Amino acid sequence: MMKGGRLCMNRIIEKFKGLTKAKKVQLIIALILTAVFITTIPVLAWFSYQRRAAEMYKVKYPNSLQLSAAHREDSTCFEINGINAENVMVDGNGEKILDGSGNEQKVTHKDYVFNVTGEAVDKFIIQLAYTTNNPFTYKVYAAKELTTKPEIVAGQEIDYVEYTLSGEGADNMPTLSGTDYHMDATAGTTLYYQIDTTVTEGGSTHGLYTGRYLNSTNGTEADDDDTDMYYELAYDEYTNTHHDAKPVYWQATNVSAFPGASNANKEAFSRHFILRVEWPAGTLDNTAKETDIIYISVKATN
Amino acid sequence: MMNDKNMNFTDIPGAAEAASLAVEQKRREIREEYNRRKIKLIKFGGMALLTSIIMIFATRSWFTMSREVEGTGANMTAEEMPFYIATRDGTAGSDIRYGDLITELTDYKTGDYISIASTDYHKTGSSEKLLLRYTTGESEVGPGGNGSLNLYVIPNVDRKIDVKVTVNVTPYAELTKYDEVINGDEATYVVAYKKDEYGAYILDDEGNQIVDTEMVEIKTQSDFAAKAGTIHNSIAASDAANYVAAAEYLRGHILFFGGTGNMSATSDDDKYYYTTPYTARQFTTTIAANNKDNAVQVPIYWMWTNTLGQIALKDNSSSLLNGISLVSDIVPSGKSENEEKAALLRYLSVNKESVFTNSTEDGFEAALAVPETPANFRLLSEGYNSADHLIGTRIAYFIIDITVEPAD
């Protein structure tokens, strides 16, 4: 058997050697093409040997953070109306607070409450951008919500902000659960907001967020045009901006959804903040009315 | 002379002639033998060639499964695909969503209507690609979104069939188109609004113009940047890395399963969504015999898990779990761990670049090994959640496509 095989092989080799060069080349090409043919057919055929099905889905855009009035009410309920320079300091009972010499004192600050609600956010930035026509400085404090009126201390200004619920909730709020959020409060109820001095996060001490000014040294006016790094962003080539119209930017970073804890479980949260508008005593004059604009923004950073 | 037994060797010329004759004869015989062998070889070669040609054709036709080929004269028959795939109709009638939004889906058809056991289906017929119908569920999904893929197999043979199923997720971004406006030698870009074929603006129900957008399949950074460039969307083009990362995270966050779990237990800790995770995105299943012309469901469930704890925590002893576990965390007697949980944890470990944004940070591997520790859990969750945020802000649509083929 083997001999026959070997004989056959030898015959074939002899035959091959006996061919002319042209014939050799043709034979080799034919053999290669056959081999290629045999291997490509199964590969191509595999493609048509399946059935396919598909379904399409739309991805929801994350609505992570919302800014609203106190108690998650619609932002139209957040009002900073006129500040009356003639207002006199009174304590919680309505009695005037006199200074050391027995004179009346004019009020030097006013507080407003706003709310940041979100979901799946751990840390965020609060930014204020405001014009500087009035000699105001702004401070942001962490606040807590109370359903009962805090105690009044005679001879001291009240340290809470009252807010009466209008019943107009803001849209698209995530579902909140927990007694802290007082979800059962109804329209007409008055809620009280006090500075939460226990909060020490996000660069805050006793609830006050120090933050930093991005383009100002003292917060009462923006830097000069050439040193203000945000001037060109806002005004491009224009050079004739009124000094007090240029916005001052202030930011508090690393403000937590849950102070002292992380939000690993993407839970919904709701936090209140007090915006305090302050001015040095005696610097406001009702006859020299000025208007300022302030923008409050929040941005998630995690 | 030859016959003379007493040949005389002194007769040399005669002997020589006899010898040469003998040689001639021998030569003739050899030549004849040679010719005979040559003819044999040619016959053999011809038969071998003919046989191999026939074998090639026979096996080729088996591979392509073409139904049209049926040669009676040449004695070749083609074997058909042993099943159709089908999707079951929902109660609302025409239940295909978004199918017209993406050109890649135009090959997929609604299929041929068929009624089996008084239930309506649509099956592959003239087209090999089928659009699945949705039965229930939201049309917009976010983290926590899940569903069942409405897929059935209709065998057309009586024997049992083994099928191999492969699932795949393809994400798309919806990018705003910009028009180029040339002012002298400056070019500015303005948002483009949809126009009809006459050049008039198309308005929505409230009379506003509609922003013109383009669906872009997210493949590689350079491909995405180029596609964003052609619609002059420089913001998206410069953000190509994030789009590609978001696409990868979507593929990593969507998991597939073969069966439903227990969602009716009294305590949340005992509930679980699914069983049989298909972490390799491919599985083989058997369609039982004697099911010819019946619609046999191939159960495939998908889930975009909301929180990491649902996947990574072995149980809720750490109280870190928010939500319901994906698979059961009960350890069967005689085993050291729940195998399905272990498979999910292996999946996280092997695919960490597709699941977490912070997988390259120091200490990540160590944290992934022990996720129950609060500090580790926080690190892993941060990576998981920011991947979800990236998906939500970049990906607009995604397609789940399924390939079904006979397993051999």
mmCIF file with all atom_site columns, N, CA and C in Angstrom, chain B residues 185-207:
data_model
loop_
_atom_site.group_PDB
_atom_site.id
_atom_site.type_symbol
_atom_site.label_atom_id
_atom_site.label_alt_id
_atom_site.label_comp_id
_atom_site.label_asym_id
_atom_site.label_entity_id
_atom_site.label_seq_id
_atom_site.pdbx_PDB_ins_code
_atom_site.Cartn_x
_atom_site.Cartn_y
_atom_site.Cartn_z
_atom_site.occupancy
_atom_site.B_iso_or_equiv
_atom_site.pdbx_formal_charge
_atom_site.auth_seq_id
_atom_site.auth_comp_id
_atom_site.auth_asym_id
_atom_site.auth_atom_id
_atom_site.pdbx_PDB_model_num
ATOM 1  N N  . ASP B 1 185 ? -14.895 87.195 5.448  1.00 0.00 ? 185 ASP B N  1
ATOM 2  C CA . ASP B 1 185 ? -14.024 86.027 5.615  1.00 0.00 ? 185 ASP B CA 1
ATOM 3  C C  . ASP B 1 185 ? -14.244 85.365 6.962  1.00 0.00 ? 185 ASP B C  1
ATOM 4  N N  . GLU B 1 186 ? -15.354 85.774 7.649  1.00 0.00 ? 186 GLU B N  1
ATOM 5  C CA . GLU B 1 186 ? -15.641 85.126 8.932  1.00 0.00 ? 186 GLU B CA 1
ATOM 6  C C  . GLU B 1 186 ? -16.795 84.170 8.763  1.00 0.00 ? 186 GLU B C  1
ATOM 7  N N  . ALA B 1 187 ? -16.731 83.053 9.468  1.00 0.00 ? 187 ALA B N  1
ATOM 8  C CA . ALA B 1 187 ? -17.841 82.106 9.434  1.00 0.00 ? 187 ALA B CA 1
ATOM 9  C C  . ALA B 1 187 ? -18.411 81.986 10.834 1.00 0.00 ? 187 ALA B C  1
ATOM 10 N N  . THR B 1 188 ? -19.703 82.214 10.979 1.00 0.00 ? 188 THR B N  1
ATOM 11 C CA . THR B 1 188 ? -20.354 81.964 12.266 1.00 0.00 ? 188 THR B CA 1
ATOM 12 C C  . THR B 1 188 ? -21.344 80.829 12.067 1.00 0.00 ? 188 THR B C  1
ATOM 13 N N  . TYR B 1 189 ? -21.743 80.254 13.181 1.00 0.00 ? 189 TYR B N  1
ATOM 14 C CA . TYR B 1 189 ? -22.619 79.093 13.098 1.00 0.00 ? 189 TYR B CA 1
ATOM 15 C C  . TYR B 1 189 ? -23.889 79.355 13.890 1.00 0.00 ? 189 TYR B C  1
ATOM 16 N N  . VAL B 1 190 ? -25.016 79.154 13.253 1.00 0.00 ? 190 VAL B N  1
ATOM 17 C CA . VAL B 1 190 ? -26.304 79.358 13.918 1.00 0.00 ? 190 VAL B CA 1
ATOM 18 C C  . VAL B 1 190 ? -27.060 78.039 13.910 1.00 0.00 ? 190 VAL B C  1
ATOM 19 N N  . VAL B 1 191 ? -27.918 77.894 14.918 1.00 0.00 ? 191 VAL B N  1
ATOM 20 C CA . VAL B 1 191 ? -28.693 76.656 15.035 1.00 0.00 ? 191 VAL B CA 1
ATOM 21 C C  . VAL B 1 191 ? -29.603 76.508 13.814 1.00 0.00 ? 191 VAL B C  1
ATOM 22 N N  . ALA B 1 192 ? -29.635 75.310 13.272 1.00 0.00 ? 192 ALA B N  1
ATOM 23 C CA . ALA B 1 192 ? -30.478 75.065 12.097 1.00 0.00 ? 192 ALA B CA 1
ATOM 24 C C  . ALA B 1 192 ? -31.854 74.590 12.549 1.00 0.00 ? 192 ALA B C  1
ATOM 25 N N  . TYR B 1 193 ? -32.883 75.030 11.840 1.00 0.00 ? 193 TYR B N  1
ATOM 26 C CA . TYR B 1 193 ? -34.236 74.592 12.150 1.00 0.00 ? 193 TYR B CA 1
ATOM 27 C C  . TYR B 1 193 ? -34.761 73.750 11.012 1.00 0.00 ? 193 TYR B C  1
ATOM 28 N N  . LYS B 1 194 ? -35.715 72.868 11.323 1.00 0.00 ? 194 LYS B N  1
ATOM 29 C CA . LYS B 1 194 ? -36.204 71.936 10.308 1.00 0.00 ? 194 LYS B CA 1
ATOM 30 C C  . LYS B 1 194 ? -36.983 72.675 9.233  1.00 0.00 ? 194 LYS B C  1
ATOM 31 N N  . LYS B 1 195 ? -36.698 72.286 7.996  1.00 0.00 ? 195 LYS B N  1
ATOM 32 C CA . LYS B 1 195 ? -37.424 72.857 6.865  1.00 0.00 ? 195 LYS B CA 1
ATOM 33 C C  . LYS B 1 195 ? -38.010 71.732 6.050  1.00 0.00 ? 195 LYS B C  1
ATOM 34 N N  . ASP B 1 196 ? -39.104 72.016 5.350  1.00 0.00 ? 196 ASP B N  1
ATOM 35 C CA . ASP B 1 196 ? -39.659 70.998 4.473  1.00 0.00 ? 196 ASP B CA 1
ATOM 36 C C  . ASP B 1 196 ? -38.978 71.086 3.109  1.00 0.00 ? 196 ASP B C  1
ATOM 37 N N  . GLU B 1 197 ? -39.473 70.290 2.145  1.00 0.00 ? 197 GLU B N  1
ATOM 38 C CA . GLU B 1 197 ? -38.746 70.210 0.878  1.00 0.00 ? 197 GLU B CA 1
ATOM 39 C C  . GLU B 1 197 ? -38.826 71.496 0.070  1.00 0.00 ? 197 GLU B C  1
ATOM 40 N N  . TYR B 1 198 ? -39.704 72.424 0.476  1.00 0.00 ? 198 TYR B N  1
ATOM 41 C CA . TYR B 1 198 ? -39.781 73.689 -0.272 1.00 0.00 ? 198 TYR B CA 1
ATOM 42 C C  . TYR B 1 198 ? -38.946 74.772 0.396  1.00 0.00 ? 198 TYR B C  1
ATOM 43 N N  . GLY B 1 199 ? -38.308 74.437 1.520  1.00 0.00 ? 199 GLY B N  1
ATOM 44 C CA . GLY B 1 199 ? -37.493 75.424 2.206  1.00 0.00 ? 199 GLY B CA 1
ATOM 45 C C  . GLY B 1 199 ? -38.253 76.201 3.264  1.00 0.00 ? 199 GLY B C  1
ATOM 46 N N  . ALA B 1 200 ? -39.522 75.875 3.517  1.00 0.00 ? 200 ALA B N  1
ATOM 47 C CA . ALA B 1 200 ? -40.273 76.591 4.549  1.00 0.00 ? 200 ALA B CA 1
ATOM 48 C C  . ALA B 1 200 ? -40.043 75.910 5.888  1.00 0.00 ? 200 ALA B C  1
ATOM 49 N N  . TYR B 1 201 ? -40.070 76.700 6.954  1.00 0.00 ? 201 TYR B N  1
ATOM 50 C CA . TYR B 1 201 ? -39.843 76.129 8.275  1.00 0.00 ? 201 TYR B CA 1
ATOM 51 C C  . TYR B 1 201 ? -41.021 75.270 8.691  1.00 0.00 ? 201 TYR B C  1
ATOM 52 N N  . ILE B 1 202 ? -40.704 74.124 9.289  1.00 0.00 ? 202 ILE B N  1
ATOM 53 C CA . ILE B 1 202 ? -41.735 73.252 9.832  1.00 0.00 ? 202 ILE B CA 1
ATOM 54 C C  . ILE B 1 202 ? -42.010 73.706 11.260 1.00 0.00 ? 202 ILE B C  1
ATOM 55 N N  . LEU B 1 203 ? -43.294 73.870 11.617 1.00 0.00 ? 203 LEU B N  1
ATOM 56 C CA . LEU B 1 203 ? -43.615 74.363 12.958 1.00 0.00 ? 203 LEU B CA 1
ATOM 57 C C  . LEU B 1 203 ? -44.236 73.254 13.786 1.00 0.00 ? 203 LEU B C  1
ATOM 58 N N  . ASP B 1 204 ? -44.055 73.343 15.096 1.00 0.00 ? 204 ASP B N  1
ATOM 59 C CA . ASP B 1 204 ? -44.684 72.347 15.969 1.00 0.00 ? 204 ASP B CA 1
ATOM 60 C C  . ASP B 1 204 ? -46.096 72.800 16.328 1.00 0.00 ? 204 ASP B C  1
ATOM 61 N N  . ASP B 1 205 ? -46.733 72.097 17.252 1.00 0.00 ? 205 ASP B N  1
ATOM 62 C CA . ASP B 1 205 ? -48.130 72.384 17.567 1.00 0.00 ? 205 ASP B CA 1
ATOM 63 C C  . ASP B 1 205 ? -48.335 73.783 18.093 1.00 0.00 ? 205 ASP B C  1
ATOM 64 N N  . GLU B 1 206 ? -47.288 74.348 18.742 1.00 0.00 ? 206 GLU B N  1
ATOM 65 C CA . GLU B 1 206 ? -47.462 75.695 19.297 1.00 0.00 ? 206 GLU B CA 1
ATOM 66 C C  . GLU B 1 206 ? -46.968 76.764 18.359 1.00 0.00 ? 206 GLU B C  1
ATOM 67 N N  . GLY B 1 207 ? -46.638 76.380 17.127 1.00 0.00 ? 207 GLY B N  1
ATOM 68 C CA . GLY B 1 207 ? -46.212 77.379 16.157 1.00 0.00 ? 207 GLY B CA 1
ATOM 69 C C  . GLY B 1 207 ? -44.747 77.744 16.252 1.00 0.00 ? 207 GLY B C  1
#
